[in-house]
Short mmCIF file of N, CA and C in Angstrom, two decimals:
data_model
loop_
_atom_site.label_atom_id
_atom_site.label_comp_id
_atom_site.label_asym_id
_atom_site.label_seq_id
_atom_site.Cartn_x
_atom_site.Cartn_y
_atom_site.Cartn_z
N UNK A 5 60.90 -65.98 -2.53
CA UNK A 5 60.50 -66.32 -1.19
C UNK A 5 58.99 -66.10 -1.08
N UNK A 6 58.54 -67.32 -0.59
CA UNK A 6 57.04 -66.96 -0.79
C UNK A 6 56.55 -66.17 0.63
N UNK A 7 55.21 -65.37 0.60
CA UNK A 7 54.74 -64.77 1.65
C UNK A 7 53.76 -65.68 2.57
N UNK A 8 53.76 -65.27 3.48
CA UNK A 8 53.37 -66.29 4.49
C UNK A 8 51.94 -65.00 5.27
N UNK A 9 50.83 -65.79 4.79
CA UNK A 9 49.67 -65.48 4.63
C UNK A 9 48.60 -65.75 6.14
N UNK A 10 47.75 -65.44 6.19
CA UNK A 10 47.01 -65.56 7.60
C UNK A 10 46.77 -66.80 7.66
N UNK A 11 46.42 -67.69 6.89
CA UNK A 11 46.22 -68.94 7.68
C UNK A 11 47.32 -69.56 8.29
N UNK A 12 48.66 -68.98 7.20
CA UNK A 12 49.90 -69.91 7.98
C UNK A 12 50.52 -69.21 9.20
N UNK A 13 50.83 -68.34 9.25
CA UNK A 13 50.60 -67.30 10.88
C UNK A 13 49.69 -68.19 11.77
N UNK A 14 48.77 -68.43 11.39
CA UNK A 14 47.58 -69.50 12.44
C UNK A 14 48.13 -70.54 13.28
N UNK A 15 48.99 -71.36 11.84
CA UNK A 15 49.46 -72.63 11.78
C UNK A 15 50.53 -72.33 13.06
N UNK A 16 51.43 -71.31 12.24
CA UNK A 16 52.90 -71.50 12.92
C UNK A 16 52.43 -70.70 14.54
N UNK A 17 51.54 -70.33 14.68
CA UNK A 17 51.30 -69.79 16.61
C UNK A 17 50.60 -70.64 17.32
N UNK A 18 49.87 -72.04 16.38
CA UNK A 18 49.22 -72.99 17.01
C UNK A 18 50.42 -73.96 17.23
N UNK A 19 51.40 -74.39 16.53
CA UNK A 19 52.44 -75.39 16.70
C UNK A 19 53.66 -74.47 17.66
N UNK A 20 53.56 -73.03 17.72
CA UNK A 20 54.47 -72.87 18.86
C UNK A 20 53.74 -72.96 20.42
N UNK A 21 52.27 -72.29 20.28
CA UNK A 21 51.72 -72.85 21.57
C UNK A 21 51.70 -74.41 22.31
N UNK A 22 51.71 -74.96 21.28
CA UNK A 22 51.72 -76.64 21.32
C UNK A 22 53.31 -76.71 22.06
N UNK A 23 54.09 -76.84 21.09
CA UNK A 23 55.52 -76.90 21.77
C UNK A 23 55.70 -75.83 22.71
N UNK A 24 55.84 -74.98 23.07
CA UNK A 24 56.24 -74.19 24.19
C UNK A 24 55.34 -74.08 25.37
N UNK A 25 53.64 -73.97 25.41
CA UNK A 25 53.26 -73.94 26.22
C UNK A 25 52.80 -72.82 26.66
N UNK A 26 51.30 -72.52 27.35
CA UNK A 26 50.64 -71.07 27.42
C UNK A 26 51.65 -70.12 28.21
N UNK A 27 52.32 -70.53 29.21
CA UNK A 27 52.91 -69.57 30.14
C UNK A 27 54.22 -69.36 29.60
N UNK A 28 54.84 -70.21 28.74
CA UNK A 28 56.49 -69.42 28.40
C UNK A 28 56.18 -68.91 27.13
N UNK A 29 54.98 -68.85 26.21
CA UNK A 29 54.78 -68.20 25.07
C UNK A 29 55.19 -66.71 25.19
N UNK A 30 54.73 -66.11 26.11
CA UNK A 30 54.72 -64.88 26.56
C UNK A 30 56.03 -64.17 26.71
N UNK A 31 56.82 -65.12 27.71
CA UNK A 31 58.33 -64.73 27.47
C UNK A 31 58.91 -64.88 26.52
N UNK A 32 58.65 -65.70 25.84
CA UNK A 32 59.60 -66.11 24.19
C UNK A 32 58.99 -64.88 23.61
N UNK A 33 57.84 -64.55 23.43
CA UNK A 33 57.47 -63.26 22.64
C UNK A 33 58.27 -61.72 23.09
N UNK A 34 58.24 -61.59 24.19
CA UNK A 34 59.08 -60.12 24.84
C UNK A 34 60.51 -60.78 24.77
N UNK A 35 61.04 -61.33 24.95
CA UNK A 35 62.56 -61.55 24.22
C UNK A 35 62.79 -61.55 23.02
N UNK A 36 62.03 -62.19 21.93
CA UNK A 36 62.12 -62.24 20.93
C UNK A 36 61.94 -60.29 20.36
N UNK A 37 61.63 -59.56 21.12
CA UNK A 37 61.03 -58.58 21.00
C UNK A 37 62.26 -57.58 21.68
N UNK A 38 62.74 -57.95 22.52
CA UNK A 38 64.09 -57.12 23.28
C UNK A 38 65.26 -57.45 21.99
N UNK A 39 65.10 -59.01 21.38
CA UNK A 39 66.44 -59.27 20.97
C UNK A 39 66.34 -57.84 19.06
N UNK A 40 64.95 -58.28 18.51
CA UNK A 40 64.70 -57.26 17.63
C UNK A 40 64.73 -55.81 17.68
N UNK A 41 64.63 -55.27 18.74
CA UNK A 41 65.24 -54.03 19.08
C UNK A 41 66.35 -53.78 19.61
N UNK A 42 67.01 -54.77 19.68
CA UNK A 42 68.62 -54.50 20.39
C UNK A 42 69.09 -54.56 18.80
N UNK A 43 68.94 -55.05 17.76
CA UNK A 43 69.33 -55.70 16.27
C UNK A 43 69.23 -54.45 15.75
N UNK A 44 67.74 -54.25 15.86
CA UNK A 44 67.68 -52.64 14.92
C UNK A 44 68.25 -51.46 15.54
N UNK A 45 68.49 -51.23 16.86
CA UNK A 45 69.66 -49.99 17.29
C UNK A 45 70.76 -50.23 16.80
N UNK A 46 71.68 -51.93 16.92
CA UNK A 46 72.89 -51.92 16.56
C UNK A 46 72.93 -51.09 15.00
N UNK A 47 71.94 -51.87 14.21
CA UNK A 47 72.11 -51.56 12.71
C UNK A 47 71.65 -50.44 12.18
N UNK A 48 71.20 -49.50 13.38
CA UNK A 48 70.95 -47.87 13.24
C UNK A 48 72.13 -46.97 13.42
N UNK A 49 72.90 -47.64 14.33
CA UNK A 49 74.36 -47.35 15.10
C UNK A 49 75.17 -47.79 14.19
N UNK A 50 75.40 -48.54 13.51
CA UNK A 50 76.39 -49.15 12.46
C UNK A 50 75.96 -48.22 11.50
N UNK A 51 74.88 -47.92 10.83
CA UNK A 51 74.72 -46.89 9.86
C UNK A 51 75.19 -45.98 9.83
N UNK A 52 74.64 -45.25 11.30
CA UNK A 52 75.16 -43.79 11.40
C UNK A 52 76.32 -43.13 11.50
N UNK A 53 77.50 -44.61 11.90
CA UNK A 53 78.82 -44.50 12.05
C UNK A 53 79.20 -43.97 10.91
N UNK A 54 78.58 -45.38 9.45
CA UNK A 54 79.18 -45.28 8.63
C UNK A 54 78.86 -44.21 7.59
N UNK A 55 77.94 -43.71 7.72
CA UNK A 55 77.63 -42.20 7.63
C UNK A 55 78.42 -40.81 7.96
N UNK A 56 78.80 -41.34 9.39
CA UNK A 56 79.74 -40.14 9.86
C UNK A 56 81.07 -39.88 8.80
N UNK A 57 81.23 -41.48 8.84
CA UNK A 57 83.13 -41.70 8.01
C UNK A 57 82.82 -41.07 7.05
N UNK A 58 82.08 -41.39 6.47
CA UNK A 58 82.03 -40.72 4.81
C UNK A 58 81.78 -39.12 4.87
N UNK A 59 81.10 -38.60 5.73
CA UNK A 59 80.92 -36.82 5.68
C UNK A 59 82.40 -36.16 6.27
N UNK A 60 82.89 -37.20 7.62
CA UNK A 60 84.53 -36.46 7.81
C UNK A 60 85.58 -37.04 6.90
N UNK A 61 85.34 -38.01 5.67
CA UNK A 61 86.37 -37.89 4.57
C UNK A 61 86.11 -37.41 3.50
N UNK A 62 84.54 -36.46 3.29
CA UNK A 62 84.74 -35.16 2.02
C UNK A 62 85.35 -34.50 2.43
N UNK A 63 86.26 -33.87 0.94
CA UNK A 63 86.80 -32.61 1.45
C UNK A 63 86.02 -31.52 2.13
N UNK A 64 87.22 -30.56 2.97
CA UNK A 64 86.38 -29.71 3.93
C UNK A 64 87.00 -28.40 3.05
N UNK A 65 86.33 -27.38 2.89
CA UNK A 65 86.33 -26.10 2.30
C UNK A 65 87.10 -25.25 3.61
N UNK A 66 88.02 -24.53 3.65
CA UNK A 66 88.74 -24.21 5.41
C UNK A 66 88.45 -22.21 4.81
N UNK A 67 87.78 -21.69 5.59
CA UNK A 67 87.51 -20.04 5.29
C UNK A 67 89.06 -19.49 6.01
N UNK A 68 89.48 -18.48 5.31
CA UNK A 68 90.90 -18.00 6.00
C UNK A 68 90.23 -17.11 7.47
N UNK A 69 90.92 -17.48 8.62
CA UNK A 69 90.79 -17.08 10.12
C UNK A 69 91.34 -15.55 9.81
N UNK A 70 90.72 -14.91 10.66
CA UNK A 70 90.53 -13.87 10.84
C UNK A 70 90.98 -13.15 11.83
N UNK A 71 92.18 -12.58 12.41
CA UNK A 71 92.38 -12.31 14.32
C UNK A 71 92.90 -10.95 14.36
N UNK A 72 91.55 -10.43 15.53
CA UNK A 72 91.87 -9.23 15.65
C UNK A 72 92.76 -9.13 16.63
N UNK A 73 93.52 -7.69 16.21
CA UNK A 73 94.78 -7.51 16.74
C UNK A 73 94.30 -6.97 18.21
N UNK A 74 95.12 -7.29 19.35
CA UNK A 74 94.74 -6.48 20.72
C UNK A 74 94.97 -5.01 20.61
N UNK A 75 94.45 -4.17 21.16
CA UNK A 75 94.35 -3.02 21.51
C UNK A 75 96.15 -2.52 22.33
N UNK A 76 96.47 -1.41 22.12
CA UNK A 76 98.03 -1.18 22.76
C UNK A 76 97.81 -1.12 23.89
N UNK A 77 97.60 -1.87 25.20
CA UNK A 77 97.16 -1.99 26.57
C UNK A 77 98.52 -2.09 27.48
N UNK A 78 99.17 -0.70 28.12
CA UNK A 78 100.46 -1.30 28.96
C UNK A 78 100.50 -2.56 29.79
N UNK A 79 101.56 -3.02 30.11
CA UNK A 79 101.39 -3.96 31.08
C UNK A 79 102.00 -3.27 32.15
N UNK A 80 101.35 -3.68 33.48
CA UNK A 80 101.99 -3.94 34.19
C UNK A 80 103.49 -4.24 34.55
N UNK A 81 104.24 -3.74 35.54
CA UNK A 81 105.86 -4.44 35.67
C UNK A 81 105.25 -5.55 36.34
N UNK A 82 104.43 -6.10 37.52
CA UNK A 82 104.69 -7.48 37.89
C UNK A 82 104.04 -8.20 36.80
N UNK A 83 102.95 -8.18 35.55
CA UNK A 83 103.35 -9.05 34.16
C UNK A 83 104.28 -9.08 33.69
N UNK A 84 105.16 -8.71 33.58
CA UNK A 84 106.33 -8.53 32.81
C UNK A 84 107.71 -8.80 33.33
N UNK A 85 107.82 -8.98 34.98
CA UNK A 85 108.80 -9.37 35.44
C UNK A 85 108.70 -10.62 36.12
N UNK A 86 109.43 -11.43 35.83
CA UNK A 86 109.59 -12.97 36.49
C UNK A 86 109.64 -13.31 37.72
N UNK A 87 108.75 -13.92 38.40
CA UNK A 87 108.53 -14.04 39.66
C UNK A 87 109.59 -14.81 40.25
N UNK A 88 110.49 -14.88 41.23
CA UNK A 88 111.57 -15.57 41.92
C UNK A 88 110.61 -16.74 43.21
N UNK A 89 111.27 -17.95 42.76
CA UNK A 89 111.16 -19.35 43.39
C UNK A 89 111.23 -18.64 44.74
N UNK A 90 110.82 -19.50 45.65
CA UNK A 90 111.10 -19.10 47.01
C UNK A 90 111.79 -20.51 47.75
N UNK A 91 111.81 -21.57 47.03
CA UNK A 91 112.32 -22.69 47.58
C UNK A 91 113.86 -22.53 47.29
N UNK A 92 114.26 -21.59 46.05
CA UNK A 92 115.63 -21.99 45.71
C UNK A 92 116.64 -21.44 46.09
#
C-alpha cells in the first residue's frame, strides 16, 4: 500500500473542497471525527472485554478461609424463643 505524501493530501482536500463546498467541509470533518472516536472506544471496549475473558478463565489459586470462632456469649431467652404470630 503505497503512502500518500503531502502533495496528495493537497490534491485529495482540494477535490473534497470542490465537491462538498466551504461551509459543509467543516461538518464532514467533526463527524468524520465523532464517527473515529466512537470506532476507537468500541475497539478499546471490545479489547478490554476480551481481556477480561481470558484473566477470569486462568486458573484461580483459592487460599483456605479462615473463621474465627465467636466468643461463648449467652443469649438472651427472647433470642432464643420463637416469637408467636398475632394474626393466627
Amino acid at each position: 500500500m503505497p503512502n500518500i505524501g503531502p502533495a496528495e493530501l493537497i490534491v485529495i482536500l482540494l477535490v473534497a473542497l470542490l465537491v462538498f463546498g466551504p461551509r459543509k467541509l467543516p461538518e464532514l470533518g467533526k463527524s468524520l471525527g465523532h464517527g473515529l472516536r466512537e470506532f476507537r472506544k468500541s475497539t478499546q471496549g471490545l479489547k478490554a472485554e476480551l481481556d477480561g475473558a481470558t484473566i477470569v478463565a486462568s486458573p484461580v489459586v483459592e487460599q483456605p478461609v479462615t473463621v474465627a470462632q465467636p466468643a461463648n456469649i449467652p443469649l438472651s431467652a427472647a433470642a432464643v424463643t420463637p416469637q408467636r404470630n398475632a394474626e393466627a
